[in-house]
Structures are given as C-alpha cells and as structure tokens.
C-alpha cells in the first residue's frame, strides 16, 4: 500500500471500526485532531474488551506504517494511530 491509499481508505476503515463497536455493544468515542496537510491523529476511547481491542488492532495491521499506542486509564484504553498522507 502506498501512503495515498491510507488517506483514501480512511472512511472505509472508520466505518469498520464503528461497526465493530456496535457488534460488541461498546460505546465508542472518536475524536479527530487534524494537523495541516500531513497527519491525522485519531483517538479511540473504548471500554475494556479484549475481543474488540483485537479486532481494532487487526484493522490497524492493514496499514504498514500505523503507529499504535495503548494507554490504560481506569477501565478505558486509549488507542492512538497516525497516518501519514
């Protein structure tokens, strides 16, 4: 995959993530913080559910350059992934 493919597929990936959250019955909050031109950082905040987390990580593996950071915060996990355009 080329970097441009990441940007083009972003909506599709987001749709899959939201569908997974519905399938697992988890409230998911997505906050976008766009940077000028180059990067898009998204924070997904979800409850403790390992199956859901595994599904998210499997989606992220589609992107070779995806950066994933997990931060336990009480009963929540923060997943940060950045795509270079």
mmCIF file of N, CA and C in Angstrom:
data_model
loop_
_atom_site.group_PDB
_atom_site.id
_atom_site.type_symbol
_atom_site.label_atom_id
_atom_site.label_comp_id
_atom_site.label_asym_id
_atom_site.label_seq_id
_atom_site.Cartn_x
_atom_site.Cartn_y
_atom_site.Cartn_z
ATOM 1 N N UNK A 1 0.830 -1.205 0.000
ATOM 2 C CA UNK A 1 0.000 0.000 0.000
ATOM 3 C C UNK A 1 0.858 1.246 0.000
ATOM 4 N N UNK A 2 0.433 2.209 -0.774
ATOM 5 C CA UNK A 2 1.121 3.493 -0.766
ATOM 6 C C UNK A 2 0.475 4.397 0.283
ATOM 7 N N UNK A 3 1.195 5.415 0.695
ATOM 8 C CA UNK A 3 0.656 6.321 1.709
ATOM 9 C C UNK A 3 -0.656 6.960 1.266
ATOM 10 N N UNK A 4 -0.783 7.251 -0.031
ATOM 11 C CA UNK A 4 -2.013 7.878 -0.509
ATOM 12 C C UNK A 4 -3.214 6.958 -0.297
ATOM 13 N N UNK A 5 -2.972 5.636 -0.328
ATOM 14 C CA UNK A 5 -4.054 4.683 -0.102
ATOM 15 C C UNK A 5 -4.608 4.798 1.310
ATOM 16 N N UNK A 6 -3.740 5.116 2.270
ATOM 17 C CA UNK A 6 -4.199 5.279 3.650
ATOM 18 C C UNK A 6 -5.288 6.326 3.707
ATOM 19 N N UNK A 7 -5.020 7.464 3.090
ATOM 20 C CA UNK A 7 -5.963 8.582 3.150
ATOM 21 C C UNK A 7 -7.273 8.221 2.476
ATOM 22 N N UNK A 8 -7.183 7.546 1.327
ATOM 23 C CA UNK A 8 -8.373 7.188 0.568
ATOM 24 C C UNK A 8 -9.235 6.171 1.309
ATOM 25 N N UNK A 9 -8.591 5.301 2.076
ATOM 26 C CA UNK A 9 -9.323 4.240 2.754
ATOM 27 C C UNK A 9 -9.774 4.616 4.166
ATOM 28 N N UNK A 10 -9.482 5.830 4.582
ATOM 29 C CA UNK A 10 -9.773 6.223 5.966
ATOM 30 C C UNK A 10 -11.245 6.070 6.311
ATOM 31 N N UNK A 11 -12.137 6.539 5.418
ATOM 32 C CA UNK A 11 -13.579 6.467 5.698
ATOM 33 C C UNK A 11 -14.029 5.022 5.822
ATOM 34 N N UNK A 12 -13.520 4.174 4.963
ATOM 35 C CA UNK A 12 -13.883 2.763 4.994
ATOM 36 C C UNK A 12 -13.434 2.109 6.295
ATOM 37 N N UNK A 13 -12.222 2.427 6.728
ATOM 38 C CA UNK A 13 -11.703 1.854 7.971
ATOM 39 C C UNK A 13 -12.513 2.350 9.161
ATOM 40 N N UNK A 14 -12.835 3.636 9.169
ATOM 41 C CA UNK A 14 -13.632 4.192 10.258
ATOM 42 C C UNK A 14 -14.988 3.498 10.340
ATOM 43 N N UNK A 15 -15.589 3.245 9.188
ATOM 44 C CA UNK A 15 -16.870 2.541 9.145
ATOM 45 C C UNK A 15 -16.751 1.154 9.769
ATOM 46 N N UNK A 16 -15.677 0.452 9.439
ATOM 47 C CA UNK A 16 -15.458 -0.886 10.009
ATOM 48 C C UNK A 16 -15.278 -0.821 11.518
ATOM 49 N N UNK A 17 -14.530 0.180 11.970
ATOM 50 C CA UNK A 17 -14.306 0.341 13.414
ATOM 51 C C UNK A 17 -15.623 0.593 14.132
ATOM 52 N N UNK A 18 -16.449 1.474 13.575
ATOM 53 C CA UNK A 18 -17.731 1.778 14.196
ATOM 54 C C UNK A 18 -18.639 0.552 14.189
ATOM 55 N N UNK A 19 -18.604 -0.227 13.107
ATOM 56 C CA UNK A 19 -19.415 -1.440 13.032
ATOM 57 C C UNK A 19 -18.987 -2.438 14.094
ATOM 58 N N UNK A 20 -17.677 -2.586 14.283
ATOM 59 C CA UNK A 20 -17.176 -3.488 15.320
ATOM 60 C C UNK A 20 -17.634 -3.050 16.701
ATOM 61 N N UNK A 21 -17.634 -1.742 16.939
ATOM 62 C CA UNK A 21 -18.063 -1.249 18.250
ATOM 63 C C UNK A 21 -19.533 -1.584 18.486
ATOM 64 N N UNK A 22 -20.336 -1.505 17.423
ATOM 65 C CA UNK A 22 -21.743 -1.874 17.545
ATOM 66 C C UNK A 22 -21.903 -3.369 17.792
ATOM 67 N N UNK A 23 -21.121 -4.182 17.069
ATOM 68 C CA UNK A 23 -21.198 -5.634 17.204
ATOM 69 C C UNK A 23 -20.871 -6.084 18.624
ATOM 70 N N UNK A 24 -19.933 -5.386 19.263
ATOM 71 C CA UNK A 24 -19.523 -5.768 20.619
ATOM 72 C C UNK A 24 -20.295 -4.996 21.682
ATOM 73 N N UNK A 25 -21.210 -4.134 21.271
ATOM 74 C CA UNK A 25 -22.028 -3.396 22.222
ATOM 75 C C UNK A 25 -21.237 -2.431 23.070
ATOM 76 N N UNK A 26 -20.240 -1.793 22.472
ATOM 77 C CA UNK A 26 -19.383 -0.870 23.213
ATOM 78 C C UNK A 26 -19.610 0.547 22.725
ATOM 79 N N UNK A 27 -19.740 1.467 23.666
ATOM 80 C CA UNK A 27 -19.807 2.877 23.287
ATOM 81 C C UNK A 27 -18.425 3.334 22.879
ATOM 82 N N UNK A 28 -18.336 3.892 21.700
ATOM 83 C CA UNK A 28 -17.048 4.301 21.176
ATOM 84 C C UNK A 28 -17.076 5.790 20.871
ATOM 85 N N UNK A 29 -16.073 6.491 21.373
ATOM 86 C CA UNK A 29 -15.961 7.917 21.124
ATOM 87 C C UNK A 29 -14.738 8.158 20.251
ATOM 88 N N UNK A 30 -14.943 8.810 19.134
ATOM 89 C CA UNK A 30 -13.841 9.076 18.215
ATOM 90 C C UNK A 30 -13.636 10.574 18.115
ATOM 91 N N UNK A 31 -12.420 11.022 18.397
ATOM 92 C CA UNK A 31 -12.104 12.439 18.315
ATOM 93 C C UNK A 31 -11.006 12.648 17.284
ATOM 94 N N UNK A 32 -11.257 13.511 16.328
ATOM 95 C CA UNK A 32 -10.249 13.786 15.303
ATOM 96 C C UNK A 32 -9.527 15.081 15.612
ATOM 97 N N UNK A 33 -8.206 15.055 15.413
ATOM 98 C CA UNK A 33 -7.407 16.259 15.605
ATOM 99 C C UNK A 33 -6.502 16.405 14.385
ATOM 100 N N UNK A 34 -7.032 16.990 13.313
ATOM 101 C CA UNK A 34 -6.241 17.087 12.082
ATOM 102 C C UNK A 34 -5.103 18.094 12.198
ATOM 103 N N UNK A 35 -3.962 17.745 11.640
ATOM 104 C CA UNK A 35 -2.833 18.657 11.523
ATOM 105 C C UNK A 35 -2.750 19.119 10.074
ATOM 106 N N UNK A 36 -2.185 20.273 9.846
ATOM 107 C CA UNK A 36 -2.133 20.807 8.491
ATOM 108 C C UNK A 36 -1.484 19.820 7.514
ATOM 109 N N UNK A 37 -2.254 19.422 6.525
ATOM 110 C CA UNK A 37 -1.791 18.646 5.373
ATOM 111 C C UNK A 37 -1.234 17.253 5.696
ATOM 112 N N UNK A 38 -0.304 17.143 6.636
ATOM 113 C CA UNK A 38 0.487 15.921 6.720
ATOM 114 C C UNK A 38 -0.169 14.795 7.513
ATOM 115 N N UNK A 39 -0.647 15.077 8.720
ATOM 116 C CA UNK A 39 -1.091 13.981 9.578
ATOM 117 C C UNK A 39 -2.531 14.107 10.043
ATOM 118 N N UNK A 40 -3.076 12.947 10.398
ATOM 119 C CA UNK A 40 -4.399 12.905 11.013
ATOM 120 C C UNK A 40 -4.290 11.989 12.215
ATOM 121 N N UNK A 41 -4.445 12.528 13.414
ATOM 122 C CA UNK A 41 -4.381 11.720 14.638
ATOM 123 C C UNK A 41 -5.795 11.483 15.142
ATOM 124 N N UNK A 42 -6.110 10.244 15.417
ATOM 125 C CA UNK A 42 -7.432 9.917 15.926
ATOM 126 C C UNK A 42 -7.310 9.137 17.221
ATOM 127 N N UNK A 43 -8.114 9.490 18.173
ATOM 128 C CA UNK A 43 -8.131 8.804 19.450
ATOM 129 C C UNK A 43 -9.428 8.020 19.571
ATOM 130 N N UNK A 44 -9.303 6.726 19.772
ATOM 131 C CA UNK A 44 -10.481 5.904 20.007
ATOM 132 C C UNK A 44 -10.493 5.544 21.483
ATOM 133 N N UNK A 45 -11.590 5.870 22.137
ATOM 134 C CA UNK A 45 -11.722 5.577 23.564
ATOM 135 C C UNK A 45 -12.764 4.469 23.708
ATOM 136 N N UNK A 46 -12.366 3.352 24.304
ATOM 137 C CA UNK A 46 -13.298 2.247 24.414
ATOM 138 C C UNK A 46 -13.189 1.553 25.757
ATOM 139 N N UNK A 47 -14.204 0.775 26.075
ATOM 140 C CA UNK A 47 -14.208 0.030 27.323
ATOM 141 C C UNK A 47 -13.276 -1.161 27.253
ATOM 142 N N UNK A 48 -13.088 -1.822 28.389
ATOM 143 C CA UNK A 48 -12.225 -2.990 28.438
ATOM 144 C C UNK A 48 -12.923 -4.169 27.772
ATOM 145 N N UNK A 49 -12.469 -4.523 26.593
ATOM 146 C CA UNK A 49 -12.998 -5.692 25.899
ATOM 147 C C UNK A 49 -11.921 -6.189 24.965
ATOM 148 N N UNK A 50 -11.273 -7.293 25.339
ATOM 149 C CA UNK A 50 -10.108 -7.754 24.595
ATOM 150 C C UNK A 50 -10.452 -8.172 23.173
ATOM 151 N N UNK A 51 -11.626 -8.779 22.982
ATOM 152 C CA UNK A 51 -12.005 -9.179 21.628
ATOM 153 C C UNK A 51 -12.155 -7.968 20.722
ATOM 154 N N UNK A 52 -12.783 -6.924 21.238
ATOM 155 C CA UNK A 52 -12.944 -5.699 20.467
ATOM 156 C C UNK A 52 -11.585 -5.073 20.168
ATOM 157 N N UNK A 53 -10.732 -5.057 21.183
ATOM 158 C CA UNK A 53 -9.399 -4.495 21.024
ATOM 159 C C UNK A 53 -8.616 -5.257 19.959
ATOM 160 N N UNK A 54 -8.701 -6.590 19.994
ATOM 161 C CA UNK A 54 -8.015 -7.393 18.989
ATOM 162 C C UNK A 54 -8.523 -7.070 17.593
ATOM 163 N N UNK A 55 -9.824 -6.874 17.465
ATOM 164 C CA UNK A 55 -10.395 -6.553 16.157
ATOM 165 C C UNK A 55 -9.869 -5.226 15.629
ATOM 166 N N UNK A 56 -9.784 -4.240 16.523
ATOM 167 C CA UNK A 56 -9.250 -2.932 16.132
ATOM 168 C C UNK A 56 -7.802 -3.073 15.671
ATOM 169 N N UNK A 57 -7.015 -3.824 16.428
ATOM 170 C CA UNK A 57 -5.611 -3.994 16.078
ATOM 171 C C UNK A 57 -5.456 -4.730 14.756
ATOM 172 N N UNK A 58 -6.356 -5.670 14.473
ATOM 173 C CA UNK A 58 -6.304 -6.375 13.193
ATOM 174 C C UNK A 58 -6.557 -5.401 12.044
ATOM 175 N N UNK A 59 -7.484 -4.474 12.229
ATOM 176 C CA UNK A 59 -7.745 -3.465 11.206
ATOM 177 C C UNK A 59 -6.517 -2.585 11.014
ATOM 178 N N UNK A 60 -5.910 -2.193 12.119
ATOM 179 C CA UNK A 60 -4.751 -1.314 12.024
ATOM 180 C C UNK A 60 -3.578 -1.990 11.319
ATOM 181 N N UNK A 61 -3.522 -3.327 11.385
ATOM 182 C CA UNK A 61 -2.423 -4.045 10.732
ATOM 183 C C UNK A 61 -2.484 -3.901 9.212
ATOM 184 N N UNK A 62 -3.645 -3.493 8.693
ATOM 185 C CA UNK A 62 -3.759 -3.261 7.253
ATOM 186 C C UNK A 62 -2.760 -2.191 6.830
ATOM 187 N N UNK A 63 -2.489 -1.270 7.740
ATOM 188 C CA UNK A 63 -1.610 -0.155 7.428
ATOM 189 C C UNK A 63 -0.213 -0.454 7.929
ATOM 190 N N UNK A 64 0.732 -0.572 7.012
ATOM 191 C CA UNK A 64 2.088 -0.956 7.384
ATOM 192 C C UNK A 64 2.734 0.057 8.330
ATOM 193 N N UNK A 65 2.421 1.318 8.150
ATOM 194 C CA UNK A 65 3.100 2.362 8.918
ATOM 195 C C UNK A 65 2.272 2.870 10.091
ATOM 196 N N UNK A 66 1.220 2.137 10.439
ATOM 197 C CA UNK A 66 0.372 2.597 11.534
ATOM 198 C C UNK A 66 1.125 2.521 12.857
ATOM 199 N N UNK A 67 0.946 3.556 13.664
ATOM 200 C CA UNK A 67 1.566 3.595 14.984
ATOM 201 C C UNK A 67 0.469 3.407 16.019
ATOM 202 N N UNK A 68 0.613 2.410 16.863
ATOM 203 C CA UNK A 68 -0.420 2.099 17.842
ATOM 204 C C UNK A 68 0.143 2.249 19.247
ATOM 205 N N UNK A 69 -0.569 2.980 20.078
ATOM 206 C CA UNK A 69 -0.145 3.171 21.467
ATOM 207 C C UNK A 69 -1.330 2.897 22.380
ATOM 208 N N UNK A 70 -1.158 1.986 23.308
ATOM 209 C CA UNK A 70 -2.229 1.636 24.238
ATOM 210 C C UNK A 70 -1.943 2.239 25.604
ATOM 211 N N UNK A 71 -2.908 2.969 26.143
ATOM 212 C CA UNK A 71 -2.733 3.581 27.459
ATOM 213 C C UNK A 71 -3.902 3.203 28.356
ATOM 214 N N UNK A 72 -3.666 2.328 29.327
ATOM 215 C CA UNK A 72 -4.730 2.011 30.275
ATOM 216 C C UNK A 72 -5.084 3.258 31.089
ATOM 217 N N UNK A 73 -6.355 3.522 31.224
ATOM 218 C CA UNK A 73 -6.794 4.675 32.011
ATOM 219 C C UNK A 73 -8.068 4.255 32.736
ATOM 220 N N UNK A 74 -7.915 3.723 33.924
ATOM 221 C CA UNK A 74 -9.061 3.191 34.639
ATOM 222 C C UNK A 74 -9.598 1.998 33.872
ATOM 223 N N UNK A 75 -10.874 2.047 33.489
ATOM 224 C CA UNK A 75 -11.478 0.935 32.754
ATOM 225 C C UNK A 75 -11.477 1.227 31.249
ATOM 226 N N UNK A 76 -10.680 2.195 30.826
ATOM 227 C CA UNK A 76 -10.654 2.538 29.413
ATOM 228 C C UNK A 76 -9.271 2.366 28.813
ATOM 229 N N UNK A 77 -9.231 2.140 27.522
ATOM 230 C CA UNK A 77 -7.977 2.082 26.795
ATOM 231 C C UNK A 77 -8.008 3.155 25.720
ATOM 232 N N UNK A 78 -6.888 3.837 25.559
ATOM 233 C CA UNK A 78 -6.767 4.831 24.510
ATOM 234 C C UNK A 78 -5.909 4.248 23.397
ATOM 235 N N UNK A 79 -6.416 4.311 22.190
ATOM 236 C CA UNK A 79 -5.630 3.851 21.050
ATOM 237 C C UNK A 79 -5.355 5.047 20.165
ATOM 238 N N UNK A 80 -4.084 5.297 19.937
ATOM 239 C CA UNK A 80 -3.680 6.402 19.073
ATOM 240 C C UNK A 80 -3.082 5.814 17.810
ATOM 241 N N UNK A 81 -3.628 6.203 16.667
ATOM 242 C CA UNK A 81 -2.963 5.795 15.443
ATOM 243 C C UNK A 81 -2.866 6.965 14.484
ATOM 244 N N UNK A 82 -1.718 7.053 13.848
ATOM 245 C CA UNK A 82 -1.391 8.187 12.989
ATOM 246 C C UNK A 82 -1.127 7.687 11.580
ATOM 247 N N UNK A 83 -1.722 8.357 10.633
ATOM 248 C CA UNK A 83 -1.484 8.027 9.244
ATOM 249 C C UNK A 83 -0.781 9.180 8.565
ATOM 250 N N UNK A 84 0.299 8.897 7.878
ATOM 251 C CA UNK A 84 0.999 9.915 7.096
ATOM 252 C C UNK A 84 0.330 9.997 5.723
ATOM 253 N N UNK A 85 0.096 11.203 5.285
ATOM 254 C CA UNK A 85 -0.526 11.369 3.975
ATOM 255 C C UNK A 85 0.541 11.433 2.907
#
